[in-house]
C-alpha cells in the first residue's frame, strides 16, 4: 500500500467519525508525520454555536501535536464526498502555515480517489507570520 493510499484510507475512516449534525458535510483528514509511518486522523466536529466547530484539518493538527509533540508533518490528505473535493478553509490554511512550509503537499480526495494535488504555498500565498521563517519546521 502506498503512502497516499494509506493516507486516503485513514482520512476516509476519520470522515466516518465526523460529527456534523448541522451541515451534514462530513470531512476527514490524515496528517502524515515526516519520516514515520504515522497518519494522524482528524474529522470535523461541529458545535451548536457554529463558531466552535473544528474542521477536520485543524483536528488532525491538534491531535498530532497532542500525541507526538512538535513533530514535522510530511503531507495532508483531505476527503470529502464532493466532486471536485473540497479545499481546506482559510482558517485551516492559516493553522497549517504555522507548522508547514510552502512546498507542503496537500491531497484532496473524494470516494473516487485523489482528484487534486496542491501545495500549501499555492493555496495560501503571502501568509501572515509572527515567528521568523523556519522553513516549516
Ligand atoms: N470543514 C472542514 O472540516 N474543513 C474545511 O476546511 C472546511 C469546512 C467542515 C466544517 C463544518 O463542519 C463543515 O465542514 C461545513 O462547513
CSV table of N, CA and C and ligand atoms in Angstrom, one decimal:
chain,number,residue,atom,x,y,z
A,1,UNK,N,0.9,-1.2,0.0
A,1,UNK,CA,0.0,0.0,0.0
A,1,UNK,C,0.9,1.2,0.0
A,2,UNK,N,0.6,2.2,-0.9
A,2,UNK,CA,1.5,3.4,-1.0
A,2,UNK,C,1.1,4.3,0.2
A,3,UNK,N,2.0,5.3,0.4
A,3,UNK,CA,1.7,6.3,1.5
A,3,UNK,C,0.4,7.0,1.2
A,4,UNK,N,0.1,7.3,0.0
A,4,UNK,CA,-1.1,8.1,-0.3
A,4,UNK,C,-2.3,7.2,-0.2
A,5,UNK,N,-2.2,6.0,-0.6
A,5,UNK,CA,-3.4,5.1,-0.4
A,5,UNK,C,-3.7,4.9,1.1
A,6,UNK,N,-2.7,4.8,1.9
A,6,UNK,CA,-2.8,4.7,3.3
A,6,UNK,C,-3.5,5.9,3.9
A,7,UNK,N,-3.0,7.1,3.4
A,7,UNK,CA,-3.5,8.4,3.9
A,7,UNK,C,-5.0,8.5,3.6
A,8,UNK,N,-5.3,8.1,2.4
A,8,UNK,CA,-6.7,8.2,1.9
A,8,UNK,C,-7.6,7.3,2.8
A,9,UNK,N,-7.1,6.1,3.1
A,9,UNK,CA,-7.8,5.2,3.9
A,9,UNK,C,-8.1,5.7,5.3
A,10,UNK,N,-7.0,6.3,5.9
A,10,UNK,CA,-7.1,6.9,7.3
A,10,UNK,C,-8.1,8.1,7.3
A,11,UNK,N,-8.0,8.9,6.3
A,11,UNK,CA,-8.9,10.1,6.2
A,11,UNK,C,-10.3,9.7,5.9
A,12,UNK,N,-10.5,8.6,5.1
A,12,UNK,CA,-11.9,8.1,4.9
A,12,UNK,C,-12.5,7.6,6.2
A,13,UNK,N,-11.7,6.8,6.9
A,13,UNK,CA,-12.2,6.3,8.2
A,13,UNK,C,-12.5,7.4,9.1
A,14,UNK,N,-11.6,8.4,9.2
A,14,UNK,CA,-11.9,9.6,10.1
A,14,UNK,C,-13.2,10.3,9.7
A,15,UNK,N,-13.4,10.4,8.4
A,15,UNK,CA,-14.6,11.1,7.9
A,15,UNK,C,-15.9,10.4,8.4
A,16,UNK,N,-15.8,9.1,8.6
A,16,UNK,CA,-17.0,8.4,9.1
A,16,UNK,C,-17.2,8.7,10.6
A,17,UNK,N,-16.2,9.3,11.2
A,17,UNK,CA,-16.4,9.7,12.6
A,17,UNK,C,-16.9,11.2,12.7
A,18,UNK,N,-17.0,11.9,11.6
A,18,UNK,CA,-17.4,13.3,11.6
A,18,UNK,C,-18.7,13.5,12.4
A,19,UNK,N,-18.6,14.5,13.3
A,19,UNK,CA,-19.9,14.9,14.0
A,19,UNK,C,-20.3,16.2,13.3
A,20,UNK,N,-21.3,16.0,12.4
A,20,UNK,CA,-21.7,17.2,11.6
A,20,UNK,C,-23.3,17.2,11.4
A,21,UNK,N,-24.0,17.3,12.6
A,21,UNK,CA,-25.4,17.3,12.5
A,21,UNK,C,-26.1,18.6,12.0
A,22,UNK,N,-25.3,19.6,11.9
A,22,UNK,CA,-25.8,20.9,11.4
A,22,UNK,C,-25.6,21.1,9.9
A,23,UNK,N,-24.4,20.8,9.4
A,23,UNK,CA,-24.1,21.0,8.0
A,23,UNK,C,-24.3,19.7,7.2
A,24,UNK,N,-24.3,18.5,7.9
A,24,UNK,CA,-24.3,17.2,7.2
A,24,UNK,C,-23.2,17.1,6.2
A,25,UNK,N,-22.1,17.9,6.4
A,25,UNK,CA,-21.0,17.9,5.5
A,25,UNK,C,-19.8,17.2,6.2
A,26,UNK,N,-19.6,16.0,5.9
A,26,UNK,CA,-18.5,15.2,6.7
A,26,UNK,C,-17.2,15.4,6.0
A,27,UNK,N,-16.2,15.6,6.8
A,27,UNK,CA,-14.8,15.8,6.3
A,27,UNK,C,-13.9,14.9,7.1
A,28,UNK,N,-12.9,14.3,6.4
A,28,UNK,CA,-11.9,13.5,7.1
A,28,UNK,C,-10.5,14.0,6.6
A,29,UNK,N,-9.6,13.8,7.5
A,29,UNK,CA,-8.2,14.3,7.2
A,29,UNK,C,-7.2,13.3,7.7
A,30,UNK,N,-6.0,13.2,7.1
A,30,UNK,CA,-4.9,12.4,7.6
A,30,UNK,C,-3.7,13.2,7.4
A,31,UNK,N,-3.0,13.4,8.5
A,31,UNK,CA,-1.7,14.2,8.6
A,31,UNK,C,-0.6,13.1,8.7
A,32,UNK,N,0.2,13.0,7.7
A,32,UNK,CA,1.3,12.1,7.7
A,32,UNK,C,2.5,12.8,8.4
A,33,UNK,N,3.1,12.1,9.4
A,33,UNK,CA,4.3,12.6,10.1
A,33,UNK,C,5.5,12.3,9.2
A,34,UNK,N,6.5,13.2,9.3
A,34,UNK,CA,7.7,13.1,8.5
A,34,UNK,C,8.5,11.9,9.0
A,35,UNK,N,9.0,11.1,8.1
A,35,UNK,CA,10.0,10.0,8.4
A,35,UNK,C,9.4,9.0,9.4
A,36,UNK,N,8.1,8.9,9.5
A,36,UNK,CA,7.4,7.9,10.3
A,36,UNK,C,6.2,7.4,9.5
A,37,UNK,N,5.9,6.1,9.7
A,37,UNK,CA,4.7,5.6,9.1
A,37,UNK,C,3.5,5.9,10.0
A,38,UNK,N,3.3,7.1,10.3
A,38,UNK,CA,2.2,7.5,11.2
A,38,UNK,C,1.3,8.5,10.4
A,39,UNK,N,0.0,8.2,10.5
A,39,UNK,CA,-1.0,9.0,9.8
A,39,UNK,C,-2.0,9.4,10.9
A,40,UNK,N,-2.0,10.7,11.3
A,40,UNK,CA,-2.9,11.1,12.3
A,40,UNK,C,-4.2,11.5,11.7
A,41,UNK,N,-5.3,10.9,12.2
A,41,UNK,CA,-6.7,11.2,11.7
A,41,UNK,C,-7.3,12.5,12.3
A,42,UNK,N,-8.1,13.1,11.5
A,42,UNK,CA,-8.9,14.2,12.0
A,42,UNK,C,-10.3,14.3,11.3
A,43,UNK,N,-11.3,14.7,12.0
A,43,UNK,CA,-12.6,14.9,11.4
A,43,UNK,C,-13.2,16.2,11.9
A,44,UNK,N,-14.2,16.6,11.2
A,44,UNK,CA,-14.9,17.9,11.6
A,44,UNK,C,-15.8,17.5,12.8
A,45,UNK,N,-15.8,18.4,13.8
A,45,UNK,CA,-16.6,18.2,15.0
A,45,UNK,C,-17.4,19.5,15.2
A,46,UNK,N,-18.7,19.5,14.9
A,46,UNK,CA,-19.5,20.7,14.9
A,46,UNK,C,-20.0,21.0,16.3
A,47,UNK,N,-20.4,22.3,16.4
A,47,UNK,CA,-20.9,22.8,17.7
A,47,UNK,C,-22.1,23.6,17.5
A,48,UNK,N,-23.1,23.6,18.4
A,48,UNK,CA,-24.3,24.4,18.3
A,48,UNK,C,-24.0,25.9,18.1
A,49,UNK,N,-22.9,26.3,18.6
A,49,UNK,CA,-22.5,27.7,18.5
A,49,UNK,C,-22.1,28.1,17.1
A,50,UNK,N,-21.8,27.0,16.3
A,50,UNK,CA,-21.3,27.1,14.9
A,50,UNK,C,-19.8,27.6,15.0
A,51,UNK,N,-19.5,28.7,15.7
A,51,UNK,CA,-18.2,29.2,15.7
A,51,UNK,C,-17.2,28.2,16.4
A,52,UNK,N,-17.7,27.4,17.3
A,52,UNK,CA,-16.9,26.4,18.0
A,52,UNK,C,-16.6,25.2,17.2
A,53,UNK,N,-17.0,25.1,16.0
A,53,UNK,CA,-16.8,24.0,15.1
A,53,UNK,C,-15.3,23.8,14.8
A,54,UNK,N,-14.9,22.5,14.9
A,54,UNK,CA,-13.5,22.2,14.5
A,54,UNK,C,-13.5,21.5,13.1
A,55,UNK,N,-12.7,22.1,12.2
A,55,UNK,CA,-12.6,21.4,10.9
A,55,UNK,C,-11.7,20.2,11.0
A,56,UNK,N,-11.8,19.3,10.1
A,56,UNK,CA,-11.0,18.1,10.1
A,56,UNK,C,-9.5,18.3,10.1
A,57,UNK,N,-9.1,19.3,9.3
A,57,UNK,CA,-7.7,19.6,9.1
A,57,UNK,C,-7.1,20.1,10.5
A,58,UNK,N,-7.8,21.0,11.1
A,58,UNK,CA,-7.3,21.5,12.4
A,58,UNK,C,-7.3,20.4,13.5
A,59,UNK,N,-8.4,19.6,13.4
A,59,UNK,CA,-8.4,18.5,14.4
A,59,UNK,C,-7.2,17.6,14.2
A,60,UNK,N,-6.8,17.3,13.0
A,60,UNK,CA,-5.6,16.4,12.8
A,60,UNK,C,-4.4,17.1,13.3
A,61,UNK,N,-4.2,18.4,13.1
A,61,UNK,CA,-3.0,19.1,13.6
A,61,UNK,C,-3.0,19.1,15.1
A,62,UNK,N,-4.1,19.4,15.7
A,62,UNK,CA,-4.1,19.4,17.2
A,62,UNK,C,-3.9,18.0,17.8
A,63,UNK,N,-4.5,17.0,17.1
A,63,UNK,CA,-4.3,15.6,17.6
A,63,UNK,C,-2.8,15.2,17.5
A,64,UNK,N,-2.2,15.5,16.3
A,64,UNK,CA,-0.8,15.2,16.1
A,64,UNK,C,0.1,15.8,17.2
A,65,UNK,N,-0.1,17.1,17.4
A,65,UNK,CA,0.8,17.7,18.4
A,65,UNK,C,0.5,17.2,19.8
A,66,UNK,N,-0.8,17.0,20.1
A,66,UNK,CA,-1.1,16.4,21.4
A,66,UNK,C,-0.5,15.1,21.7
A,67,UNK,N,-0.4,14.3,20.6
A,67,UNK,CA,0.1,12.9,20.8
A,67,UNK,C,1.6,12.8,20.6
A,68,UNK,N,2.2,13.6,19.7
A,68,UNK,CA,3.6,13.4,19.3
A,68,UNK,C,4.5,14.6,19.6
A,69,UNK,N,3.9,15.7,20.0
A,69,UNK,CA,4.6,17.0,20.3
A,69,UNK,C,4.9,17.7,19.0
A,70,UNK,N,5.8,18.6,19.0
A,70,UNK,CA,6.1,19.4,17.8
A,70,UNK,C,6.9,18.7,16.8
A,71,UNK,N,6.3,17.7,16.1
A,71,UNK,CA,7.0,16.9,15.1
A,71,UNK,C,6.7,17.6,13.7
A,72,UNK,N,7.5,17.1,12.7
A,72,UNK,CA,7.3,17.7,11.4
A,72,UNK,C,6.2,16.9,10.7
A,73,UNK,N,5.5,17.6,9.8
A,73,UNK,CA,4.5,17.0,9.0
A,73,UNK,C,5.0,16.8,7.6
A,74,UNK,N,4.5,15.7,7.0
A,74,UNK,CA,5.0,15.4,5.6
A,74,UNK,C,4.0,15.8,4.5
A,75,UNK,N,2.7,15.5,4.9
A,75,UNK,CA,1.6,15.8,3.9
A,75,UNK,C,0.3,15.7,4.6
A,76,UNK,N,-0.7,16.3,3.9
A,76,UNK,CA,-2.1,16.3,4.4
A,76,UNK,C,-3.0,15.7,3.3
A,77,UNK,N,-3.9,14.9,3.7
A,77,UNK,CA,-4.9,14.3,2.8
A,77,UNK,C,-6.2,14.6,3.4
A,78,UNK,N,-7.1,15.2,2.5
A,78,UNK,CA,-8.5,15.5,3.0
A,78,UNK,C,-9.5,14.8,2.1
A,79,UNK,N,-10.5,14.2,2.7
A,79,UNK,CA,-11.5,13.5,2.0
A,79,UNK,C,-12.9,14.1,2.3
A,80,UNK,N,-13.6,14.5,1.2
A,80,UNK,CA,-15.0,14.9,1.2
A,80,UNK,C,-15.7,14.0,0.2
A,81,UNK,N,-17.0,14.2,0.1
A,81,UNK,CA,-17.7,13.4,-0.9
A,81,UNK,C,-18.2,14.2,-2.1
A,82,UNK,N,-17.6,15.4,-2.3
A,82,UNK,CA,-18.0,16.3,-3.4
A,82,UNK,C,-17.0,16.1,-4.6
A,83,UNK,N,-17.5,16.5,-5.7
A,83,UNK,CA,-16.7,16.5,-6.9
A,83,UNK,C,-16.8,17.8,-7.6
A,84,UNK,N,-15.7,18.6,-7.6
A,84,UNK,CA,-14.4,18.3,-7.0
A,84,UNK,C,-14.4,18.2,-5.5
A,85,UNK,N,-13.4,17.6,-4.9
A,85,UNK,CA,-13.3,17.6,-3.5
A,85,UNK,C,-13.0,19.0,-2.9
A,86,UNK,N,-13.4,19.2,-1.6
A,86,UNK,CA,-13.2,20.5,-1.0
A,86,UNK,C,-11.8,20.8,-0.6
A,87,UNK,N,-11.5,22.1,-0.8
A,87,UNK,CA,-10.2,22.6,-0.3
A,87,UNK,C,-10.3,22.9,1.2
A,88,UNK,N,-9.1,22.9,1.9
A,88,UNK,CA,-9.2,23.4,3.3
A,88,UNK,C,-9.6,24.9,3.3
A,89,UNK,N,-10.4,25.2,4.4
A,89,UNK,CA,-10.8,26.6,4.5
A,89,UNK,C,-9.7,27.5,4.9
A,90,UNK,N,-9.9,28.8,4.8
A,90,UNK,CA,-8.9,29.8,5.1
A,90,UNK,C,-8.3,29.7,6.5
A,91,UNK,N,-9.2,29.4,7.4
A,91,UNK,CA,-8.7,29.3,8.8
A,91,UNK,C,-7.7,28.1,8.9
A,92,UNK,N,-8.1,26.9,8.3
A,92,UNK,CA,-7.2,25.8,8.4
A,92,UNK,C,-5.9,26.0,7.6
A,93,UNK,N,-5.9,26.8,6.5
A,93,UNK,CA,-4.7,27.1,5.8
A,93,UNK,C,-3.8,27.9,6.7
A,94,UNK,N,-4.4,28.8,7.5
A,94,UNK,CA,-3.6,29.6,8.4
A,94,UNK,C,-3.0,28.8,9.5
A,95,UNK,N,-3.7,27.8,10.0
A,95,UNK,CA,-3.1,26.9,11.0
A,95,UNK,C,-2.0,26.1,10.4
A,96,UNK,N,-2.2,25.5,9.2
A,96,UNK,CA,-1.2,24.7,8.6
A,96,UNK,C,0.1,25.5,8.4
A,97,UNK,N,0.0,26.7,8.0
A,97,UNK,CA,1.2,27.5,7.7
A,97,UNK,C,2.0,27.8,9.0
A,98,UNK,N,1.4,27.6,10.1
A,98,UNK,CA,2.2,27.8,11.4
A,98,UNK,C,3.2,26.7,11.4
A,99,UNK,N,3.0,25.6,10.8
A,99,UNK,CA,3.8,24.4,11.0
A,99,UNK,C,4.5,23.9,9.7
A,100,UNK,N,4.0,24.3,8.6
A,100,UNK,CA,4.4,23.7,7.3
A,100,UNK,C,4.8,24.7,6.3
A,101,UNK,N,5.8,24.4,5.5
A,101,UNK,CA,6.3,25.3,4.5
A,101,UNK,C,5.5,25.4,3.3
A,102,UNK,N,5.9,26.2,2.3
A,102,UNK,CA,5.1,26.4,1.1
A,102,UNK,C,5.0,25.2,0.2
A,103,UNK,N,6.0,24.3,0.3
A,103,UNK,CA,6.0,23.1,-0.5
A,103,UNK,C,5.2,21.9,0.1
A,104,UNK,N,4.7,22.1,1.3
A,104,UNK,CA,3.9,21.1,1.9
A,104,UNK,C,2.8,20.5,1.0
A,105,UNK,N,2.8,19.2,0.7
A,105,UNK,CA,1.8,18.7,-0.2
A,105,UNK,C,0.4,18.4,0.4
A,106,UNK,N,-0.6,18.8,-0.3
A,106,UNK,CA,-2.0,18.6,0.2
A,106,UNK,C,-2.7,17.8,-0.9
A,107,UNK,N,-3.3,16.7,-0.5
A,107,UNK,CA,-4.0,15.8,-1.5
A,107,UNK,C,-5.5,15.9,-1.1
A,108,UNK,N,-6.3,16.2,-2.2
A,108,UNK,CA,-7.8,16.4,-2.0
A,108,UNK,C,-8.4,15.2,-2.7
A,109,UNK,N,-9.2,14.4,-1.9
A,109,UNK,CA,-9.8,13.2,-2.4
A,109,UNK,C,-11.3,13.2,-2.2
A,110,UNK,N,-12.0,12.4,-3.0
A,110,UNK,CA,-13.4,12.0,-2.7
A,110,UNK,C,-13.5,10.5,-2.9
A,111,UNK,N,-14.6,9.9,-2.8
A,111,UNK,CA,-14.7,8.4,-2.8
A,111,UNK,C,-14.1,7.8,-4.1
A,112,UNK,N,-13.9,8.6,-5.2
A,112,UNK,CA,-13.3,8.1,-6.4
A,112,UNK,C,-11.8,8.2,-6.4
A,113,UNK,N,-11.2,8.7,-5.3
A,113,UNK,CA,-9.8,8.8,-5.2
A,113,UNK,C,-9.3,10.2,-5.1
A,114,UNK,N,-8.0,10.4,-5.2
A,114,UNK,CA,-7.3,11.7,-5.1
A,114,UNK,C,-7.6,12.4,-6.4
A,115,UNK,N,-8.2,13.6,-6.3
A,115,UNK,CA,-8.5,14.4,-7.5
A,115,UNK,C,-7.6,15.6,-7.7
A,116,UNK,N,-7.1,16.1,-6.6
A,116,UNK,CA,-6.3,17.3,-6.7
A,116,UNK,C,-5.1,17.2,-5.8
A,117,UNK,N,-4.0,17.6,-6.4
A,117,UNK,CA,-2.7,17.6,-5.6
A,117,UNK,C,-2.3,19.1,-5.6
A,118,UNK,N,-2.0,19.6,-4.5
A,118,UNK,CA,-1.6,21.0,-4.4
A,118,UNK,C,-0.5,21.2,-3.4
A,119,UNK,N,-0.1,22.4,-3.2
A,119,UNK,CA,0.9,22.8,-2.1
A,119,UNK,C,0.3,23.9,-1.3
A,120,UNK,N,0.8,23.9,0.0
A,120,UNK,CA,0.3,24.9,0.9
A,120,UNK,C,0.6,26.3,0.3
A,121,UNK,N,1.7,26.5,-0.3
A,121,UNK,CA,2.1,27.8,-0.8
A,121,UNK,C,1.2,28.3,-2.0
A,122,UNK,N,0.6,27.3,-2.6
A,122,UNK,CA,-0.3,27.6,-3.8
A,122,UNK,C,-1.6,28.0,-3.3
A,123,UNK,N,-2.1,27.5,-2.1
A,123,UNK,CA,-3.4,27.8,-1.7
A,123,UNK,C,-3.4,28.9,-0.6
A,124,UNK,N,-2.2,29.2,-0.1
A,124,UNK,CA,-2.1,30.3,0.8
A,124,UNK,C,-0.8,31.1,0.6
A,125,UNK,N,-0.7,31.9,-0.5
A,125,UNK,CA,0.4,32.7,-0.7
A,125,UNK,C,0.5,33.9,0.2
A,126,UNK,N,1.7,34.4,0.5
A,126,UNK,CA,1.8,35.6,1.3
A,126,UNK,C,1.1,35.4,2.7
A,127,UNK,N,1.5,34.3,3.4
A,127,UNK,CA,0.8,34.1,4.7
A,127,UNK,C,1.3,35.1,5.8
A,128,UNK,N,0.5,35.3,6.8
A,128,UNK,CA,0.8,36.1,7.9
A,128,UNK,C,1.6,35.3,8.9
A,129,UNK,N,2.8,35.8,9.3
A,129,UNK,CA,3.6,35.1,10.3
A,129,UNK,C,4.2,36.0,11.3
A,130,UNK,N,4.3,35.6,12.6
A,130,UNK,CA,4.9,36.4,13.6
A,130,UNK,C,6.3,35.8,13.9
A,131,UNK,N,6.5,34.5,13.8
A,131,UNK,CA,7.8,33.9,14.1
A,131,UNK,C,8.7,34.0,12.9
A,132,UNK,N,10.0,34.1,13.1
A,132,UNK,CA,10.9,34.1,12.0
A,132,UNK,C,10.7,32.8,11.1
A,133,UNK,N,11.1,32.9,9.8
A,133,UNK,CA,11.0,31.8,8.9
A,133,UNK,C,11.8,30.6,9.4
A,134,UNK,N,11.1,29.5,9.5
A,134,UNK,CA,11.8,28.3,9.9
A,134,UNK,C,11.7,27.1,8.9
A,135,UNK,N,11.4,27.5,7.7
A,135,UNK,CA,11.1,26.6,6.6
A,135,UNK,C,10.2,25.5,7.0
A,136,UNK,N,9.2,25.9,7.7
A,136,UNK,CA,8.1,24.9,8.1
A,136,UNK,C,8.4,24.0,9.2
A,137,UNK,N,9.6,24.1,9.8
A,137,UNK,CA,9.9,23.2,10.9
A,137,UNK,C,9.8,23.8,12.3
B,1,LIG,N1,-15.0,21.9,7.2
B,1,LIG,C1,-13.8,21.2,7.4
B,1,LIG,O1,-13.8,20.2,8.2
B,1,LIG,N2,-12.7,21.6,6.8
B,1,LIG,C2,-12.7,22.7,6.0
B,1,LIG,O2,-11.6,23.0,5.5
B,1,LIG,C3,-13.9,23.4,5.6
B,1,LIG,C4,-15.1,23.1,6.4
B,1,LIG,C5,-16.2,21.5,7.9
B,1,LIG,C6,-16.7,22.5,9.0
B,1,LIG,C7,-18.1,22.2,9.1
B,1,LIG,O3,-18.3,21.1,10.0
B,1,LIG,C8,-18.5,21.7,7.7
B,1,LIG,O4,-17.3,21.4,7.0
B,1,LIG,C9,-19.2,22.7,6.8
B,1,LIG,O5,-18.6,23.9,6.8
